Short mmCIF file of C-alpha atoms and ligand atoms in Angstrom, two decimals:
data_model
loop_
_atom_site.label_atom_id
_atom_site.label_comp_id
_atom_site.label_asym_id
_atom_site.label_seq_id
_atom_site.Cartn_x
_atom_site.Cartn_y
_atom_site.Cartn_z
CA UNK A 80 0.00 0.00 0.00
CA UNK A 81 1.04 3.68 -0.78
CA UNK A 82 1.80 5.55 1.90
CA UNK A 83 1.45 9.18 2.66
CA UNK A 84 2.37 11.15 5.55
CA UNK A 85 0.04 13.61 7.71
CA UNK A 86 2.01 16.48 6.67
CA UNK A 87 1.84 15.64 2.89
CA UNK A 88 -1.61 15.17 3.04
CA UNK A 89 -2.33 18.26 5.01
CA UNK A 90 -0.22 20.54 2.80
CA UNK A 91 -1.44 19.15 -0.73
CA UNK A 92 -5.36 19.42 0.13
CA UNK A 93 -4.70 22.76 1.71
CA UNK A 94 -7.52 25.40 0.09
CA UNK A 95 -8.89 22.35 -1.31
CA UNK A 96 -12.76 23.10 -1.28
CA UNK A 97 -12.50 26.62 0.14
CA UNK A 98 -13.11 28.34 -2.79
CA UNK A 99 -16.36 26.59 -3.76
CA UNK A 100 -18.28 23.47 -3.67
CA UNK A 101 -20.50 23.09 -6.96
CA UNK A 102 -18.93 20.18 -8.16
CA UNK A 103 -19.94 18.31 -5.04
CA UNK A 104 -23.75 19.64 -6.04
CA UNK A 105 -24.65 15.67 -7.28
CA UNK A 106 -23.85 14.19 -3.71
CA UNK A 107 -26.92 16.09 -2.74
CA UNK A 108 -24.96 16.18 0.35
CA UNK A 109 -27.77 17.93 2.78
CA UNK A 110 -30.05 15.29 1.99
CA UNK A 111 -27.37 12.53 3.23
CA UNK A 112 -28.14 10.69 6.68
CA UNK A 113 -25.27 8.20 6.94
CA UNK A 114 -21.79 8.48 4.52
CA UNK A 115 -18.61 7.38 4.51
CA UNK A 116 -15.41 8.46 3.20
CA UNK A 117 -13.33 5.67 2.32
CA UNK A 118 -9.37 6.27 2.08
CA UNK A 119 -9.82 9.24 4.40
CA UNK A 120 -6.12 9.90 5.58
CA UNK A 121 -6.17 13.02 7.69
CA UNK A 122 -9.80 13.54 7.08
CA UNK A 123 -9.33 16.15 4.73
CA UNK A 124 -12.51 15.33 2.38
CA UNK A 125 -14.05 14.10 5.97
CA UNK A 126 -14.28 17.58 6.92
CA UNK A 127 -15.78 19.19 3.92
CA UNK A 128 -18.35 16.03 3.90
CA UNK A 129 -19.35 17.19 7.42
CA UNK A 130 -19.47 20.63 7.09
CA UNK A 131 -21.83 20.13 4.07
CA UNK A 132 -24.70 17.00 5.23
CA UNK A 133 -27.22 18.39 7.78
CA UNK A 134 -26.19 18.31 11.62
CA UNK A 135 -28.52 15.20 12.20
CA UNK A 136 -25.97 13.24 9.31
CA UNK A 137 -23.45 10.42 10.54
CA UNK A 138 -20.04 10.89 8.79
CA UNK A 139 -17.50 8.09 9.10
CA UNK A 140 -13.85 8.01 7.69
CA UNK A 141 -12.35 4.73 7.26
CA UNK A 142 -8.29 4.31 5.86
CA UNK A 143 -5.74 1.59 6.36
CA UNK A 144 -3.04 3.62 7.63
CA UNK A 145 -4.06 4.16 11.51
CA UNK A 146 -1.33 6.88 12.23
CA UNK A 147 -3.46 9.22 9.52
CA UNK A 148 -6.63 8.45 11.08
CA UNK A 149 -5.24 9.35 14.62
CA UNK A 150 -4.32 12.51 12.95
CA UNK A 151 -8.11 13.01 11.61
CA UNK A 152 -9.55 12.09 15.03
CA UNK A 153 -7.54 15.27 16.65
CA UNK A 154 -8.65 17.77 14.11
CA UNK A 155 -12.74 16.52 13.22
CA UNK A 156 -13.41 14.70 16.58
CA UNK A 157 -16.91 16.51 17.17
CA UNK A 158 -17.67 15.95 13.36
CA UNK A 159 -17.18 12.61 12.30
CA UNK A 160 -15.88 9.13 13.33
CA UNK A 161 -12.87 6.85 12.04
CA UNK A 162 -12.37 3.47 11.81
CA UNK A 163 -9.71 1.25 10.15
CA UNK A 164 -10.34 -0.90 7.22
CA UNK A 165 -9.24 -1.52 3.85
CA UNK A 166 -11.04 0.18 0.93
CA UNK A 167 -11.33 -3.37 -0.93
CA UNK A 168 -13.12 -5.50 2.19
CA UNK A 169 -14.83 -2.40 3.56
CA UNK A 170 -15.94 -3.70 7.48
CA UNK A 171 -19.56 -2.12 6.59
CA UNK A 172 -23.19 -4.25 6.16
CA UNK A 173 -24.82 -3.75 2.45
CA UNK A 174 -26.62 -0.49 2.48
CA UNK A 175 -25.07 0.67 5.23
CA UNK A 176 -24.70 4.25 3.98
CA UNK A 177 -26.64 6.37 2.00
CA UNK A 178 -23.39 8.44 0.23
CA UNK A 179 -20.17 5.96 -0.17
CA UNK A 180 -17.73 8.58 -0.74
CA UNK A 181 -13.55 8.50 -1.57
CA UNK A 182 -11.15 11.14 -2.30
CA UNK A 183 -7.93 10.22 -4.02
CA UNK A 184 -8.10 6.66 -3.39
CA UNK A 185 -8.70 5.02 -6.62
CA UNK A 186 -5.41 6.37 -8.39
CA UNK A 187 -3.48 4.67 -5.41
CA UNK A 188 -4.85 1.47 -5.83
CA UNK A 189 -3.65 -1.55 -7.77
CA UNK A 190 -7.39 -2.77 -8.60
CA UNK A 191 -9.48 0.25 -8.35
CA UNK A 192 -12.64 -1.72 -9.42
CA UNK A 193 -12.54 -3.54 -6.78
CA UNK A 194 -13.24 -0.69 -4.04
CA UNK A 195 -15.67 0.64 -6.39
CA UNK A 196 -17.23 -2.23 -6.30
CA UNK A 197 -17.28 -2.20 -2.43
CA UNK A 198 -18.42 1.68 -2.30
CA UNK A 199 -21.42 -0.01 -3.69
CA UNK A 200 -21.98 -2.46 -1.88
CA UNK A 201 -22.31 -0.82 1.21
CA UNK A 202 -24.06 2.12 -0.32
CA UNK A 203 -28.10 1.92 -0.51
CA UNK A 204 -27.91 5.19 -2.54
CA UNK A 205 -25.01 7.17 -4.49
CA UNK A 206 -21.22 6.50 -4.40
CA UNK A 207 -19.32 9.64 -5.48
CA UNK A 208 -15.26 9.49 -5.77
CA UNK A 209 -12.81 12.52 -6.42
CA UNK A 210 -9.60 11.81 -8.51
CA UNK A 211 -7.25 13.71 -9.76
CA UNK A 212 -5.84 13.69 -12.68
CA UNK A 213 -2.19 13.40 -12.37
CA UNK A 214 -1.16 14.04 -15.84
CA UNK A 215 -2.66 17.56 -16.13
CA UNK A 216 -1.62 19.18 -13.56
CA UNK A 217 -0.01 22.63 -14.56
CA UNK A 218 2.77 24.95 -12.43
CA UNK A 219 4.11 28.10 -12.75
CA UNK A 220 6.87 29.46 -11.30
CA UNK A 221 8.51 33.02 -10.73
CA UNK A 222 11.87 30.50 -10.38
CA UNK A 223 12.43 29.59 -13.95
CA UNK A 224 13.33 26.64 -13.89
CA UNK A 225 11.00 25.09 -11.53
CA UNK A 226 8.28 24.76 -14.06
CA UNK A 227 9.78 22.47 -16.60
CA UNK A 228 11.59 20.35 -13.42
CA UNK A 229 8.27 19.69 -11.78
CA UNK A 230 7.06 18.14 -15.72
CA UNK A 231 10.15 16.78 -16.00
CA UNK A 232 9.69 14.36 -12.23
CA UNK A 233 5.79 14.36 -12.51
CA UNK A 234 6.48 12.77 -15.98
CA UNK A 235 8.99 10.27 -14.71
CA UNK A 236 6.86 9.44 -11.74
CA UNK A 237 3.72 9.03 -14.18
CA UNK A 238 6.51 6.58 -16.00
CA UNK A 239 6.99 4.72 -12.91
CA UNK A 240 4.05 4.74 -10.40
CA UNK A 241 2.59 1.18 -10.81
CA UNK A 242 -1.38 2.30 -9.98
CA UNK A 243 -3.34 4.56 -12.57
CA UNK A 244 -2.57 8.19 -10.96
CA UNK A 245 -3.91 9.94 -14.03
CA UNK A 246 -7.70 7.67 -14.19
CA UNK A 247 -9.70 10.92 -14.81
CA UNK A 248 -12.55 10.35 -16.70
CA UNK A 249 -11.97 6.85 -16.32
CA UNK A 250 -13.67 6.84 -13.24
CA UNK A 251 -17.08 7.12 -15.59
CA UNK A 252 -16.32 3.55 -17.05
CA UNK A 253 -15.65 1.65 -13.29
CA UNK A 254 -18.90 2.87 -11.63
CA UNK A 255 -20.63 1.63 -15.12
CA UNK A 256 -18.83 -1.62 -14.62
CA UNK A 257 -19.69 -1.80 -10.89
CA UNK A 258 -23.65 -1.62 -11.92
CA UNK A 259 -23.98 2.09 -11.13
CA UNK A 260 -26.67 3.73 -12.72
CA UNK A 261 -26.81 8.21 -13.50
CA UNK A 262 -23.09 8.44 -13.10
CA UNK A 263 -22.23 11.98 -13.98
CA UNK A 264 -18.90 13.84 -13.53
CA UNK A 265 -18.29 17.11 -12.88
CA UNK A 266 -14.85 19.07 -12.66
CA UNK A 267 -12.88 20.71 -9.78
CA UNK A 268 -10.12 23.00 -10.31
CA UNK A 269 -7.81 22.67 -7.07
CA UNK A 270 -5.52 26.09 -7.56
CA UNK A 271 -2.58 25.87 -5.15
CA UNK A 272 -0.92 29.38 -4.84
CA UNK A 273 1.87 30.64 -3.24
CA UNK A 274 2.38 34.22 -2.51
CA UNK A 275 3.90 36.38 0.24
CA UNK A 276 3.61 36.47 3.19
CA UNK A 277 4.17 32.87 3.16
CA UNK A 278 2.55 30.28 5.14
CA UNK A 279 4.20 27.89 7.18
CA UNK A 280 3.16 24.82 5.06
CA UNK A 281 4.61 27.04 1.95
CA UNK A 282 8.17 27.57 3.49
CA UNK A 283 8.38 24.07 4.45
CA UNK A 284 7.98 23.07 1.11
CA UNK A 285 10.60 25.05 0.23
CA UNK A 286 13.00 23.71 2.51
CA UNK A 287 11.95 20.35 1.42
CA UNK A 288 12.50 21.11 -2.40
CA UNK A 289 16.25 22.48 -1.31
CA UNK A 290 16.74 19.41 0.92
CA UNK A 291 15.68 17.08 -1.43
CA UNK A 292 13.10 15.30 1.02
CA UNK A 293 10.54 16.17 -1.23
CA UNK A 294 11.37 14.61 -4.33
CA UNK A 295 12.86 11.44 -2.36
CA UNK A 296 9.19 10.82 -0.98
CA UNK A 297 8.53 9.64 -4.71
CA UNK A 298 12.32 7.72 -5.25
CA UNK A 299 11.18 4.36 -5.71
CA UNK A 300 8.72 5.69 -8.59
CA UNK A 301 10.93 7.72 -9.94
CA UNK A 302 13.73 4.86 -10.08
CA UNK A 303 11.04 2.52 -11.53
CA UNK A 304 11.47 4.99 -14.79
CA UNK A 305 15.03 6.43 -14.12
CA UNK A 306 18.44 5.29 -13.76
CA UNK A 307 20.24 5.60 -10.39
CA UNK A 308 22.45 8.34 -12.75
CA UNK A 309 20.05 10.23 -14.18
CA UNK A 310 17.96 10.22 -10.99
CA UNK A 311 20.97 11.83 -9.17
CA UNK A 312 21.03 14.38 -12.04
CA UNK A 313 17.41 14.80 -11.72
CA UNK A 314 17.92 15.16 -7.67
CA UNK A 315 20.50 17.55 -7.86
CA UNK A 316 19.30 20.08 -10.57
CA UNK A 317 16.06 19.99 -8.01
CA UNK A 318 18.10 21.00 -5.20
CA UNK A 319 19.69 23.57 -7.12
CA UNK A 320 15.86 24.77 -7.68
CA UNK A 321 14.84 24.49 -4.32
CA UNK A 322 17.69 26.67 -3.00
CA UNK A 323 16.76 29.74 -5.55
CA UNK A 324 12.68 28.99 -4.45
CA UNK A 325 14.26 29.51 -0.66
CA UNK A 326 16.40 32.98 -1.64
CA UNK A 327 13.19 34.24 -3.63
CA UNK A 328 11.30 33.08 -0.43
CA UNK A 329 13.99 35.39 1.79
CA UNK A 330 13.57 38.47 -0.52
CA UNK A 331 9.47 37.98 -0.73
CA UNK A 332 10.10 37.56 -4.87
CA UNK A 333 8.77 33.91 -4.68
CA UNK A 334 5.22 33.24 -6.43
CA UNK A 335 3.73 29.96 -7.68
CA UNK A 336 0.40 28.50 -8.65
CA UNK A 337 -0.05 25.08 -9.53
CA UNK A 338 -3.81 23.60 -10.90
CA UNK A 339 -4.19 20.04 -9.99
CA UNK A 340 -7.83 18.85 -12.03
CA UNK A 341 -10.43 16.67 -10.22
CA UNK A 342 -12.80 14.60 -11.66
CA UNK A 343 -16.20 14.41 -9.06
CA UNK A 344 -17.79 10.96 -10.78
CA UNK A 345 -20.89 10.45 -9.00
CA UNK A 346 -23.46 7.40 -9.23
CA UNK A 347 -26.28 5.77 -8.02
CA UNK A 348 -26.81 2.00 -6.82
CA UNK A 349 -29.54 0.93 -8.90
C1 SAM B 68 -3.73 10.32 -1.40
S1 SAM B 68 -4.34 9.80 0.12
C2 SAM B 68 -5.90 10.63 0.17
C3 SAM B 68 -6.37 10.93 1.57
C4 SAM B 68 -7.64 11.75 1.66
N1 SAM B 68 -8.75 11.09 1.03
C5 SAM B 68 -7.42 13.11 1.04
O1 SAM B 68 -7.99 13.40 -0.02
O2 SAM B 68 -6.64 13.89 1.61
C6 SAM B 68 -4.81 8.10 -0.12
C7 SAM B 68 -5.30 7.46 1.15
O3 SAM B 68 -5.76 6.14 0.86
C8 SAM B 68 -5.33 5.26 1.91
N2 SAM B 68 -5.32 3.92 1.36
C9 SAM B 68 -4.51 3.40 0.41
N3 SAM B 68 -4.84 2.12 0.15
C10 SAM B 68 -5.89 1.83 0.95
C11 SAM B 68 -6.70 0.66 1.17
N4 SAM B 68 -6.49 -0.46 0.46
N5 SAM B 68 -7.69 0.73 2.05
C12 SAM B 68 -7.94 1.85 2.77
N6 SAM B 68 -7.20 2.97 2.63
C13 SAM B 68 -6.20 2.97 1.74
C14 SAM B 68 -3.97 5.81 2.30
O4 SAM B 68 -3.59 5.39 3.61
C15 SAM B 68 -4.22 7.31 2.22
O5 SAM B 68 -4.70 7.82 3.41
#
C-alpha cells in the first residue's frame, strides 16, 4: 500500500474546497443521513463532507493507515468518526450508507474496481469518488526553472508509479462496470498558490524542495522509470531549484500556482 504522511496530506489538500463546492452539487450532500469516506487519511474530504450533510448526518472516515486516522480524530473529533479498514473488504453491512464517498483513493490502488465495487456495496444510494488527474496538472513558477523540473519528475513518476494516478474520466467507465446507474462527472479546479507572506506549510515546502526530502518521498517511482544516474542528475538540478525557491522566499520575490484537475464521478446503486 502507498503511503502518505500527515504532513503531505495536510499541505497538498490545503484550500482544497474553500473556494467553492459546486462540483460536489450531485452528492446532494444535505439530503445525506449516513456516509462514509473511504481512504480518508487526515480527514481532509471528511471535513468538507461534514461541514456540508445536515447536523442530524453520521459521517464516518475509514483508511488503512491508523497513524493518519489518529491525525483526523484530533482535528474533526466533534464531526465525524474513524475506523480502520481496507477500501477493498470495507468492514460495513450492504446499504449501510446512503453516500459511499472516496477522495484520491482510486489512483493509489492496484485494482481500483474492486473498491468501487465495495463503495457499492455498502451504499443503498449514491457513491461519489474525487480523482485527480495526475497528468494535467499545470505549475508556474517566478523561479524559472522550476516549471519544466516539476514536468520533468511528474512525468517520470507518471513513467513509474505502478497504480493509474492519471484515471480521470476513467472513473465514468468503473462505476458503469460496478452496476452504477446516473453516473455523472463534474470538474474541480484545485488552484494551489503561493504568494507572500508565506505560510508555514509554503516555506516548508521550500526547505523540502532544497533538501531534497521532497522529491525522495517519490524515489522508488521515480527509479522505476530512471536510472540511479540520471535520478541523481534529476535530484541535484532539483536541489539547485529548491535553493533559488528559498532565496526568492527570503527576498518575498517567490510566487507559484499550480492547478491540480479533479474529476467528481458520481453514481447511483440501482
Ligand atoms: C492520497 S491519500 C488521500 C487521503 C484523503 N482522502 C485526502 O484526499 O486527503 C490516499 C489514502 O488512501 C489510503 N489507502 C490506500 N490504500 C488503501 C486501502 N487499500 N484501504 C484503505 N485505505 C487505503 C492511504 O492510507 C491514504 O490515506
Amino acid at each position: 500500500m502507498r503511503r502518505f504522511s500527515a504532513e503531505y496530506l495536510e499541505f497538498t489538500r490545503e484550500g482544497m474546497w474553500a473556494d467553492g463546492r459546486e462540483a460536489l452539487a450531485d452528492c446532494s450532500l444535505p439530503d445525506r443521513e449516513r456516509v462514509l469516506d473511504v481512504g480518508c487519511g487526515t480527514g481532509e474530504f471528511t471535513r468538507v463532507l461534514a461541514e456540508e450533510t445536515g447536523p442530524d448526518a453520521t459521517v464516518i472516515g475509514i483508511d488503512a493507515d491508523t497513524s493518519l486516522l489518529d491525525v483526523a480524530r484530533e482535528e474533526t473529533s466533534a464531526l465525524a468518526s474513524y475506523a480502520a479498514g481496507d477500501a477493498t473488504r470495507l468492514p460495513l453491512r450492504e446499504d449501510a450508507v446512503d453516500l459511499a464517498a472516496c477522495q484520491a483513493l482510486l489512483v493509489n490502488l492496484p485494482e481500483p474496481a474492486r473498491a468501487v465495487r465495495e463503495l457499492a456495496r455498502v451504499s443503498a444510494d449514491l457513491v461519489a469518488a474525487v480523482e485527480p488527474n495526475n497528468a494535467d496538472v499545470t505549475v508556474s513558477s517566478t523561479v524559472d526553472r522550476e516549471a519544466d523540473l516539476e514536468r520533468e519528475a511528474r512525468e517520470a513518476y507518471l513513467a513509474g508509479v505502478e497504480t493509474d494516478v492519471a484515471l480521470g474520466d476513467r472513473v465514468e467507465s468503473l462505476f458503469v462496470d460496478a452496476g452504477l446507474v446516473d453516473v455523472r462527472t463534474r470538474r474541480y479546479l484545485h488552484e494551489k498558490r503561493t504568494a507572500p507572506p508565506y505560510a508555514e506549510p509554503a516555506l516548508e515546502s521550500a526547505a523540502r524542495k532544497a533538501s531534497g526530502a521532497g522529491l525522495d518521498d517519490h524515489r522508488e517511482e521515480l527509479r522505476n522509470a530512471l536510472s540511479a544516474a540520471a535520478y541523481d542528475d534529476l535530484r541535484r538540478r532539483w536541489r539547485e531549484m529548491g535553493r533559488d525557491v528559498v532565496a526568492a522566499m527570503r527576498e518575498r520575490e517567490y510566487e507559484r500556482v499550480e492547478l491540480v484537475p479533479f474529476e467528481v464521478t458520481v453514481g447511483r446503486v440501482p
